[in-house]
Amino acid sequence: MSNIRLAFPFVNGRNGVRRFTSASVKLEKSGDCQNKSVAARPFTCTFTRTMATTNSHEKRSLNYDNLNPNVKIMEYAVRGPIVIRAAQIAKELQQGVKKPFNEVISANIGDCHAMGQVPITFIRQVLSSVLYPPLLDDPKIPDDVKQRSREILKAARGSVGCYTESTGLELIRRHVAEFIEQRDGYPSDWQNILLCGGASDGIKNFLKLFLCNVDGKLPGVMIPIPQYPLYSATLAEMGITQIGYYLDESKNWALNVDELERALEEKKETCIPKCIVVINPGNPTGQVLTKQNIQEIIKFAHNHNLFILADEVYQHNIYAEGSEFFSFKKILMEMGEPYSSMELVSFMSCSKGYMGECGLRGGYAEVINMCPEVKVNYLKSVSAMLCSTVIGQACMDTIVNPPRKGEPSYELYIKERKAVLDSLNMRARMVVDAFNSFEGFSCNPVQGAMYAFPSITLPPKAIEAAKKNNQHPDVFYAFQLLERTGICIVPGSGFGQQPGTFHFRTTILPQPEKLKEMLGKFRAFHLEFVEEYK
Amino acid sequence: MSNIRLAFPFVNGRNGVRRFTSASVKLEKSGDCQNKSVAARPFTCTFTRTMATTNSHEKRSLNYDNLNPNVKIMEYAVRGPIVIRAAQIAKELQQGVKKPFNEVISANIGDCHAMGQVPITFIRQVLSSVLYPPLLDDPKIPDDVKQRSREILKAARGSVGCYTESTGLELIRRHVAEFIEQRDGYPSDWQNILLCGGASDGIKNFLKLFLCNVDGKLPGVMIPIPQYPLYSATLAEMGITQIGYYLDESKNWALNVDELERALEEKKETCIPKCIVVINPGNPTGQVLTKQNIQEIIKFAHNHNLFILADEVYQHNIYAEGSEFFSFKKILMEMGEPYSSMELVSFMSCSKGYMGECGLRGGYAEVINMCPEVKVNYLKSVSAMLCSTVIGQACMDTIVNPPRKGEPSYELYIKERKAVLDSLNMRARMVVDAFNSFEGFSCNPVQGAMYAFPSITLPPKAIEAAKKNNQHPDVFYAFQLLERTGICIVPGSGFGQQPGTFHFRTTILPQPEKLKEMLGKFRAFHLEFVEEYK
């Protein structure tokens, strides 16, 4: 048995995103995997080899040399080395190891329930009733829950254990279309709705369509920097060129058309730009785009004939006064021709908003103006996976078709929903105010979504110390924070940032008391850190 | 608005699998998609274009010409044109259209609950309790259900709405490993277990690892013919070469090493064979491999240094007297070195067996002897999707950790499980006996899984009529059956078959009374068909 131990130093990777490599790899007996150049190869976790001692293969069929090269280079910082270290620390604490703190605070991932957010009763009652229909006879279950559950069960041919159509249950697709119509004031065709296993699943299945080598050139997809690393990971895995455009931090992370043009110009010789990804409200940056900014983006996309991918999974998470969520669909439609004929896909999820049902894996895509021949093939390509989880689909139904005024679940639903969103609103301010009071921190308002992405000025000595440690400075800072306080954040380099700047992403999800405690610990750490490296 | 209407004729495709193309495509206004060669392009469904009349785009960003070519060519017969036509017929019946039958019988897909199989109470009680924890105080819910649910909730940090680790909850991975140990009598390391969103999801994420161009050669994966078309679809989509090996129908669909050698020899100049897929029990063929046959396959894979992918999702579905399920893992271990060090992945699912929870999307992979560096990258590559559905994971837990003797749910669980498996056993015989009494039918025993795959001799005049109709003869037969009786089966050409032979796949899933009725209608149709074309 042999251990692979990692020290997580970082080296520069592609597209401004850092790669991490193993510093020390010990393989007592590793067959083809024993290799002197192993130390320069990317790793993401520690694990124990089993059966290595009995392995007599000279050369494995699948080895590092013939492993899919795109899998090797892809990165996903939200589940990267700092998070793996945080999990180790949590285990050490459980085992009684003494630390200067007694718990890990996971501020690295938008995992609402894990940070104490309480599920919405109506959602859970519907889902448990469709799973266990004897509950439909339980007098404690409200009538509107029973009615919704019966409708879903009928559409699902009596059991949520049945496969649905690949695109999801027609009933729920129709409810999604009605929800969109009500939200935007423009028609939505249920046949343009695809239910998927969370937005990530939908985004991956969609981006795949672009992979086509035309006269030796690969497609390019524009993504914001900073970005949610699902995009960089997916594009890397597929071998699609990433065209990163910087968000304008000085204008609260707005999109700047000059920067979009610059980014496109830089890459257009080496790829064929096909699509632009916009995340609104922003992840990790927390901005809510203005109508005017969306119009500018649409015009830019039109000028360059780009498919728009609108990641709108945080559409319920709007906090700042004066901020309003406008869907790309609505603005396209408002702008009329030629814009209203543009190709657009919008993604939504059950995982965020007031519901935070990350573990249930529900989401939808609305695709408009897609070339009919492409759409047929798109629908065909999702059919081999049979269908997304029916519980995720049913969860999406409860979100787009919530209790109506006068129904028995209405009051409680409104109360619970408001409590979550009000509290998030309060926490958004709390985080920003605290960070802006830290020396060398600058944090834009969190207008929406669930994250703050402050920029931090690091003392030159800290940058030196990071270099000595073979770490990117923001990674060094984040690891120090974790080891000294138990607070787990994600370094800005995992999302991308302007060269020479340092950031990190933290969620605003710890419950108010915990968040207060976390910010207090953070402040103390930061003072100590600055003092140490000043 | 314009309609695309399809007549589903078939032409020959790659690898013995047929492609279907549109016979009549009408696009009144289709921009770049209007194209004279459109009729030769593959389609899979009918849909209505929206907004076509307002479309002024000359050239869409994503069009048929630059669509991912692998998406264009991939096929998935289980959700192919005959199934789409069956759904149309069902709608027509609902709308009161007169037909010579009053319902569609869906024998095309292994969708147990849709065909009347009743969910296992224990499974559903656990799943509803973890979703709605107030049920843990309900005196009607048995104590063992409550205990299991509390364990899962604790592992999931209090809510199934939390993300889990990308590989699934440690608790459930440990339970899976214990289940495998008990089944095989050999150790299983929980760190080799990955929970996934159904076996399909796991298989896709695994096969992706092989995609690597080595000196201009792509990898090749050996798959049985006939096969479950997830494999051909996934390989086509990824651009991995399919090396089809024929199962030996005359030996009850066993694998023949000479045929494996032949298949490998044929393709080894054009690709690098890396992996062999074996489906046991067989889909669509229903065989249960003998220990000796598995040993031969393992030796063959060892000689050619192939990774073994064992699709063992039907391991609970064993019917024939004398048949026994042996996992590839168990036989590898029994055989000792060098075989016990071979690379192997085995897939399991919640969708089949006695549970049939297709809609919940749960599954697992056990991966042994994988190169450590590959494994690290494999785990990294699944991390960007965050995790599979927690309800699917919890469902897998109920399967690998069912009620134990003496626990309150035990008796009912055993009774329900036995009822399902006994009934499937009976239906397996019923289908085979009926088919073998039809003129020109020959059907191997259904030793396991959920399907029969009879070969049929078609009269020359029927073959001519199919040709005139521009359809493959087995497709012609299946469409005739559907249109005249409402019975939906999948033509053998969707799975692959020896050239010049004709088959189809039917499930054995309709409940006994319905199955009897179906077989009666089938017999009458076949007599009529043979009479008509004799």
Short mmCIF file of N, CA, C and O in Angstrom, two decimals, chain A residues 197-287:
data_model
loop_
_atom_site.label_atom_id
_atom_site.label_comp_id
_atom_site.label_asym_id
_atom_site.label_seq_id
_atom_site.Cartn_x
_atom_site.Cartn_y
_atom_site.Cartn_z
N GLY A 197 -30.73 17.53 -15.17
CA GLY A 197 -30.29 17.15 -13.82
C GLY A 197 -29.45 18.23 -13.18
O GLY A 197 -28.28 18.03 -12.89
N GLY A 198 -30.06 19.39 -12.93
CA GLY A 198 -29.31 20.56 -12.48
C GLY A 198 -28.81 21.34 -13.68
O GLY A 198 -28.67 20.78 -14.78
N ALA A 199 -28.54 22.62 -13.49
CA ALA A 199 -28.08 23.44 -14.61
C ALA A 199 -26.77 22.90 -15.18
O ALA A 199 -26.56 22.92 -16.40
N SER A 200 -25.88 22.39 -14.33
CA SER A 200 -24.57 21.92 -14.81
C SER A 200 -24.73 20.86 -15.90
O SER A 200 -24.07 20.90 -16.94
N ASP A 201 -25.61 19.91 -15.64
CA ASP A 201 -25.90 18.86 -16.60
C ASP A 201 -26.41 19.45 -17.91
O ASP A 201 -25.96 19.08 -19.01
N GLY A 202 -27.34 20.40 -17.80
CA GLY A 202 -27.91 21.02 -18.99
C GLY A 202 -26.87 21.80 -19.78
O GLY A 202 -26.82 21.74 -21.01
N ILE A 203 -26.02 22.52 -19.08
CA ILE A 203 -25.00 23.35 -19.73
C ILE A 203 -24.01 22.47 -20.49
O ILE A 203 -23.63 22.75 -21.62
N LYS A 204 -23.63 21.36 -19.87
CA LYS A 204 -22.69 20.44 -20.51
C LYS A 204 -23.29 19.84 -21.78
O LYS A 204 -22.64 19.79 -22.83
N ASN A 205 -24.54 19.39 -21.69
CA ASN A 205 -25.19 18.81 -22.86
C ASN A 205 -25.38 19.83 -23.97
O ASN A 205 -25.39 19.47 -25.15
N PHE A 206 -25.53 21.09 -23.60
CA PHE A 206 -25.71 22.12 -24.60
C PHE A 206 -24.37 22.48 -25.26
O PHE A 206 -24.27 22.52 -26.49
N LEU A 207 -23.36 22.74 -24.46
CA LEU A 207 -22.08 23.21 -25.02
C LEU A 207 -21.47 22.19 -25.97
O LEU A 207 -20.78 22.54 -26.93
N LYS A 208 -21.75 20.93 -25.70
CA LYS A 208 -21.26 19.84 -26.55
C LYS A 208 -21.63 20.02 -28.02
O LYS A 208 -20.89 19.60 -28.92
N LEU A 209 -22.78 20.65 -28.25
CA LEU A 209 -23.26 20.80 -29.63
C LEU A 209 -22.27 21.56 -30.50
O LEU A 209 -22.21 21.38 -31.71
N PHE A 210 -21.49 22.47 -29.88
CA PHE A 210 -20.62 23.36 -30.66
C PHE A 210 -19.34 22.70 -31.16
O PHE A 210 -18.65 23.25 -32.00
N LEU A 211 -19.02 21.54 -30.59
CA LEU A 211 -17.72 20.94 -30.88
C LEU A 211 -17.62 20.48 -32.33
O LEU A 211 -18.06 19.38 -32.69
N CYS A 212 -17.04 21.31 -33.17
CA CYS A 212 -16.95 21.00 -34.60
C CYS A 212 -15.72 21.70 -35.14
O CYS A 212 -15.53 22.89 -34.93
N ASN A 213 -14.90 20.94 -35.80
CA ASN A 213 -13.70 21.47 -36.42
C ASN A 213 -14.05 21.95 -37.82
O ASN A 213 -14.41 21.16 -38.69
N VAL A 214 -14.01 23.26 -38.03
CA VAL A 214 -14.32 23.80 -39.35
C VAL A 214 -13.03 24.35 -39.97
O VAL A 214 -12.45 25.30 -39.44
N ASP A 215 -12.60 23.72 -41.03
CA ASP A 215 -11.35 24.11 -41.71
C ASP A 215 -10.19 24.23 -40.72
O ASP A 215 -9.43 25.21 -40.74
N GLY A 216 -10.10 23.25 -39.84
CA GLY A 216 -8.96 23.23 -38.93
C GLY A 216 -9.11 24.14 -37.71
O GLY A 216 -8.23 24.20 -36.86
N LYS A 217 -10.22 24.86 -37.63
CA LYS A 217 -10.42 25.75 -36.48
C LYS A 217 -11.49 25.18 -35.56
O LYS A 217 -12.55 24.72 -36.01
N LEU A 218 -11.22 25.28 -34.26
CA LEU A 218 -12.19 24.82 -33.27
C LEU A 218 -13.10 25.96 -32.86
O LEU A 218 -12.77 27.13 -33.03
N PRO A 219 -14.26 25.64 -32.29
CA PRO A 219 -15.16 26.70 -31.84
C PRO A 219 -14.61 27.39 -30.59
O PRO A 219 -13.81 26.81 -29.85
N GLY A 220 -15.03 28.61 -30.37
CA GLY A 220 -14.66 29.35 -29.17
C GLY A 220 -15.91 29.80 -28.44
O GLY A 220 -16.92 30.13 -29.06
N VAL A 221 -15.86 29.76 -27.12
CA VAL A 221 -16.98 30.22 -26.30
C VAL A 221 -16.47 31.30 -25.36
O VAL A 221 -15.47 31.11 -24.67
N MET A 222 -17.15 32.45 -25.39
CA MET A 222 -16.75 33.56 -24.52
C MET A 222 -17.29 33.34 -23.11
O MET A 222 -18.47 33.05 -22.94
N ILE A 223 -16.42 33.46 -22.13
CA ILE A 223 -16.89 33.34 -20.75
C ILE A 223 -16.30 34.48 -19.93
O ILE A 223 -15.22 34.99 -20.23
N PRO A 224 -17.04 34.91 -18.92
CA PRO A 224 -16.53 36.00 -18.08
C PRO A 224 -15.33 35.55 -17.27
O PRO A 224 -15.20 34.37 -16.95
N ILE A 225 -14.46 36.51 -16.97
CA ILE A 225 -13.39 36.29 -15.98
C ILE A 225 -13.56 37.41 -14.96
O ILE A 225 -13.49 38.57 -15.36
N PRO A 226 -13.82 37.13 -13.70
CA PRO A 226 -13.97 35.80 -13.11
C PRO A 226 -15.25 35.10 -13.56
O PRO A 226 -16.23 35.75 -13.90
N GLN A 227 -15.19 33.77 -13.53
CA GLN A 227 -16.28 32.92 -14.00
C GLN A 227 -16.53 31.80 -13.00
O GLN A 227 -15.68 31.50 -12.18
N TYR A 228 -17.67 31.17 -13.16
CA TYR A 228 -17.94 29.96 -12.40
C TYR A 228 -17.19 28.83 -13.10
O TYR A 228 -17.40 28.59 -14.29
N PRO A 229 -16.30 28.12 -12.40
CA PRO A 229 -15.37 27.23 -13.11
C PRO A 229 -15.99 26.00 -13.78
O PRO A 229 -15.28 25.27 -14.46
N LEU A 230 -17.29 25.79 -13.62
CA LEU A 230 -17.92 24.77 -14.46
C LEU A 230 -17.63 25.07 -15.93
O LEU A 230 -17.43 24.15 -16.73
N TYR A 231 -17.62 26.34 -16.28
CA TYR A 231 -17.44 26.69 -17.70
C TYR A 231 -16.04 26.36 -18.18
O TYR A 231 -15.87 25.69 -19.19
N SER A 232 -15.03 26.82 -17.44
CA SER A 232 -13.67 26.52 -17.89
C SER A 232 -13.43 25.02 -17.87
O SER A 232 -12.78 24.47 -18.77
N ALA A 233 -13.99 24.32 -16.87
CA ALA A 233 -13.79 22.87 -16.78
C ALA A 233 -14.44 22.17 -17.97
O ALA A 233 -13.84 21.28 -18.60
N THR A 234 -15.66 22.56 -18.29
CA THR A 234 -16.40 21.91 -19.38
C THR A 234 -15.74 22.19 -20.72
O THR A 234 -15.57 21.27 -21.55
N LEU A 235 -15.35 23.43 -20.94
CA LEU A 235 -14.72 23.76 -22.22
C LEU A 235 -13.38 23.03 -22.36
O LEU A 235 -13.07 22.49 -23.43
N ALA A 236 -12.62 22.98 -21.27
CA ALA A 236 -11.34 22.27 -21.33
C ALA A 236 -11.57 20.80 -21.63
O ALA A 236 -10.89 20.21 -22.47
N GLU A 237 -12.54 20.22 -20.97
CA GLU A 237 -12.81 18.80 -21.16
C GLU A 237 -13.22 18.50 -22.60
O GLU A 237 -12.90 17.45 -23.16
N MET A 238 -13.96 19.44 -23.19
CA MET A 238 -14.44 19.20 -24.55
C MET A 238 -13.43 19.63 -25.61
O MET A 238 -13.62 19.34 -26.79
N GLY A 239 -12.43 20.38 -25.21
CA GLY A 239 -11.48 20.90 -26.19
C GLY A 239 -12.02 22.08 -26.97
O GLY A 239 -11.61 22.34 -28.10
N ILE A 240 -12.95 22.80 -26.37
CA ILE A 240 -13.48 24.03 -26.98
C ILE A 240 -12.65 25.19 -26.45
O ILE A 240 -12.28 25.22 -25.27
N THR A 241 -12.34 26.16 -27.34
CA THR A 241 -11.49 27.26 -26.90
C THR A 241 -12.25 28.21 -25.99
O THR A 241 -13.38 28.60 -26.28
N GLN A 242 -11.60 28.56 -24.89
CA GLN A 242 -12.18 29.51 -23.95
C GLN A 242 -11.74 30.91 -24.34
O GLN A 242 -10.54 31.17 -24.47
N ILE A 243 -12.70 31.80 -24.55
CA ILE A 243 -12.37 33.20 -24.83
C ILE A 243 -12.78 33.99 -23.59
O ILE A 243 -13.96 34.29 -23.39
N GLY A 244 -11.83 34.28 -22.74
CA GLY A 244 -12.17 34.95 -21.47
C GLY A 244 -12.29 36.45 -21.67
O GLY A 244 -11.42 37.07 -22.28
N TYR A 245 -13.38 37.03 -21.20
CA TYR A 245 -13.49 38.50 -21.19
C TYR A 245 -13.55 38.94 -19.73
O TYR A 245 -14.21 38.30 -18.92
N TYR A 246 -12.82 40.01 -19.42
CA TYR A 246 -12.79 40.48 -18.04
C TYR A 246 -14.03 41.30 -17.71
O TYR A 246 -14.44 42.16 -18.48
N LEU A 247 -14.61 41.02 -16.55
CA LEU A 247 -15.67 41.87 -16.02
C LEU A 247 -15.00 43.11 -15.43
O LEU A 247 -13.86 43.06 -14.99
N ASP A 248 -15.74 44.22 -15.45
CA ASP A 248 -15.17 45.49 -15.02
C ASP A 248 -15.43 45.69 -13.52
O ASP A 248 -16.50 46.13 -13.10
N GLU A 249 -14.41 45.39 -12.72
CA GLU A 249 -14.58 45.46 -11.26
C GLU A 249 -14.89 46.88 -10.82
O GLU A 249 -15.66 47.07 -9.87
N SER A 250 -14.34 47.87 -11.57
CA SER A 250 -14.55 49.27 -11.16
C SER A 250 -15.99 49.70 -11.43
O SER A 250 -16.44 50.73 -10.94
N LYS A 251 -16.70 48.97 -12.25
CA LYS A 251 -18.12 49.29 -12.52
C LYS A 251 -19.01 48.18 -11.99
O LYS A 251 -19.94 47.73 -12.68
N ASN A 252 -18.67 47.71 -10.82
CA ASN A 252 -19.45 46.67 -10.15
C ASN A 252 -19.63 45.43 -11.04
O ASN A 252 -20.72 44.89 -11.17
N TRP A 253 -18.54 45.02 -11.66
CA TRP A 253 -18.48 43.79 -12.44
C TRP A 253 -19.42 43.78 -13.63
O TRP A 253 -19.91 42.74 -14.06
N ALA A 254 -19.66 44.97 -14.20
CA ALA A 254 -20.48 45.03 -15.42
C ALA A 254 -19.68 44.47 -16.59
O ALA A 254 -18.46 44.30 -16.52
N LEU A 255 -20.37 44.18 -17.69
CA LEU A 255 -19.70 43.80 -18.92
C LEU A 255 -19.44 45.05 -19.73
O LEU A 255 -20.33 45.91 -19.86
N ASN A 256 -18.25 45.14 -20.28
CA ASN A 256 -17.85 46.31 -21.05
C ASN A 256 -17.65 45.86 -22.50
O ASN A 256 -16.88 44.93 -22.77
N VAL A 257 -18.37 46.52 -23.40
CA VAL A 257 -18.36 46.07 -24.79
C VAL A 257 -16.95 46.17 -25.41
O VAL A 257 -16.54 45.30 -26.18
N ASP A 258 -16.20 47.21 -25.06
CA ASP A 258 -14.83 47.32 -25.58
C ASP A 258 -14.00 46.10 -25.18
O ASP A 258 -13.20 45.58 -25.96
N GLU A 259 -14.20 45.67 -23.95
CA GLU A 259 -13.47 44.50 -23.46
C GLU A 259 -13.94 43.23 -24.18
O GLU A 259 -13.14 42.35 -24.53
N LEU A 260 -15.23 43.15 -24.45
CA LEU A 260 -15.75 42.00 -25.21
C LEU A 260 -15.11 41.97 -26.59
O LEU A 260 -14.67 40.92 -27.07
N GLU A 261 -15.02 43.14 -27.22
CA GLU A 261 -14.41 43.22 -28.55
C GLU A 261 -12.94 42.84 -28.50
O GLU A 261 -12.44 42.10 -29.34
N ARG A 262 -12.25 43.34 -27.46
CA ARG A 262 -10.83 43.03 -27.32
C ARG A 262 -10.61 41.52 -27.19
O ARG A 262 -9.77 40.91 -27.86
N ALA A 263 -11.42 40.91 -26.32
CA ALA A 263 -11.27 39.48 -26.06
C ALA A 263 -11.51 38.67 -27.33
O ALA A 263 -10.78 37.73 -27.66
N LEU A 264 -12.54 39.07 -28.08
CA LEU A 264 -12.89 38.37 -29.30
C LEU A 264 -11.77 38.53 -30.34
O LEU A 264 -11.36 37.55 -30.98
N GLU A 265 -11.30 39.75 -30.48
CA GLU A 265 -10.25 40.07 -31.45
C GLU A 265 -9.01 39.20 -31.19
O GLU A 265 -8.42 38.64 -32.11
N GLU A 266 -8.67 39.07 -29.92
CA GLU A 266 -7.46 38.36 -29.53
C GLU A 266 -7.50 36.89 -29.94
O GLU A 266 -6.48 36.30 -30.26
N LYS A 267 -8.71 36.29 -29.92
CA LYS A 267 -8.79 34.86 -30.16
C LYS A 267 -9.35 34.50 -31.53
O LYS A 267 -9.38 33.32 -31.89
N LYS A 268 -9.81 35.49 -32.29
CA LYS A 268 -10.56 35.10 -33.48
C LYS A 268 -9.71 34.51 -34.60
O LYS A 268 -10.26 33.89 -35.52
N GLU A 269 -8.40 34.66 -34.50
CA GLU A 269 -7.56 34.00 -35.50
C GLU A 269 -7.40 32.51 -35.21
O GLU A 269 -7.15 31.70 -36.10
N THR A 270 -7.53 32.15 -33.94
CA THR A 270 -7.22 30.77 -33.55
C THR A 270 -8.47 29.92 -33.29
O THR A 270 -8.36 28.72 -33.08
N CYS A 271 -9.63 30.55 -33.33
CA CYS A 271 -10.86 29.75 -33.14
C CYS A 271 -12.02 30.45 -33.82
O CYS A 271 -11.87 31.57 -34.31
N ILE A 272 -13.16 29.79 -33.86
CA ILE A 272 -14.36 30.41 -34.44
C ILE A 272 -15.31 30.73 -33.29
O ILE A 272 -15.94 29.83 -32.73
N PRO A 273 -15.42 32.01 -32.91
CA PRO A 273 -16.30 32.36 -31.79
C PRO A 273 -17.76 32.03 -32.12
O PRO A 273 -18.26 32.41 -33.17
N LYS A 274 -18.39 31.26 -31.24
CA LYS A 274 -19.75 30.78 -31.53
C LYS A 274 -20.77 31.18 -30.47
O LYS A 274 -21.96 31.19 -30.74
N CYS A 275 -20.33 31.45 -29.27
CA CYS A 275 -21.28 31.54 -28.16
C CYS A 275 -20.71 32.47 -27.09
O CYS A 275 -19.49 32.53 -26.90
N ILE A 276 -21.59 33.21 -26.42
CA ILE A 276 -21.14 34.00 -25.27
C ILE A 276 -21.94 33.59 -24.03
O ILE A 276 -23.17 33.49 -24.08
N VAL A 277 -21.21 33.30 -22.97
CA VAL A 277 -21.82 32.95 -21.69
C VAL A 277 -21.90 34.20 -20.82
O VAL A 277 -20.91 34.91 -20.67
N VAL A 278 -23.09 34.48 -20.29
CA VAL A 278 -23.25 35.57 -19.33
C VAL A 278 -23.92 35.00 -18.09
O VAL A 278 -24.92 34.28 -18.19
N ILE A 279 -23.33 35.27 -16.93
CA ILE A 279 -23.88 34.78 -15.67
C ILE A 279 -24.54 35.96 -14.96
O ILE A 279 -23.86 36.91 -14.59
N ASN A 280 -25.84 35.92 -14.81
CA ASN A 280 -26.59 37.04 -14.23
C ASN A 280 -27.74 36.51 -13.40
O ASN A 280 -28.60 35.82 -13.93
N PRO A 281 -27.80 36.85 -12.10
CA PRO A 281 -26.80 37.49 -11.26
C PRO A 281 -25.48 36.73 -11.27
O PRO A 281 -25.46 35.52 -11.48
N GLY A 282 -24.41 37.48 -10.99
CA GLY A 282 -23.06 36.97 -11.23
C GLY A 282 -22.53 36.02 -10.18
O GLY A 282 -22.73 36.21 -9.00
N ASN A 283 -21.86 34.99 -10.66
CA ASN A 283 -21.13 34.07 -9.81
C ASN A 283 -19.72 34.03 -10.36
O ASN A 283 -19.56 33.68 -11.53
N PRO A 284 -18.70 34.39 -9.64
CA PRO A 284 -18.62 34.64 -8.18
C PRO A 284 -18.83 36.09 -7.78
O PRO A 284 -18.59 36.43 -6.62
N THR A 285 -19.27 36.95 -8.69
CA THR A 285 -19.09 38.39 -8.51
C THR A 285 -20.30 39.12 -7.93
O THR A 285 -20.18 40.28 -7.52
N GLY A 286 -21.49 38.50 -7.94
CA GLY A 286 -22.62 39.06 -7.21
C GLY A 286 -23.30 40.28 -7.82
O GLY A 286 -24.14 40.90 -7.19
N GLN A 287 -22.93 40.65 -9.06
CA GLN A 287 -23.61 41.80 -9.68
C GLN A 287 -24.94 41.37 -10.29
O GLN A 287 -25.12 40.20 -10.62
#
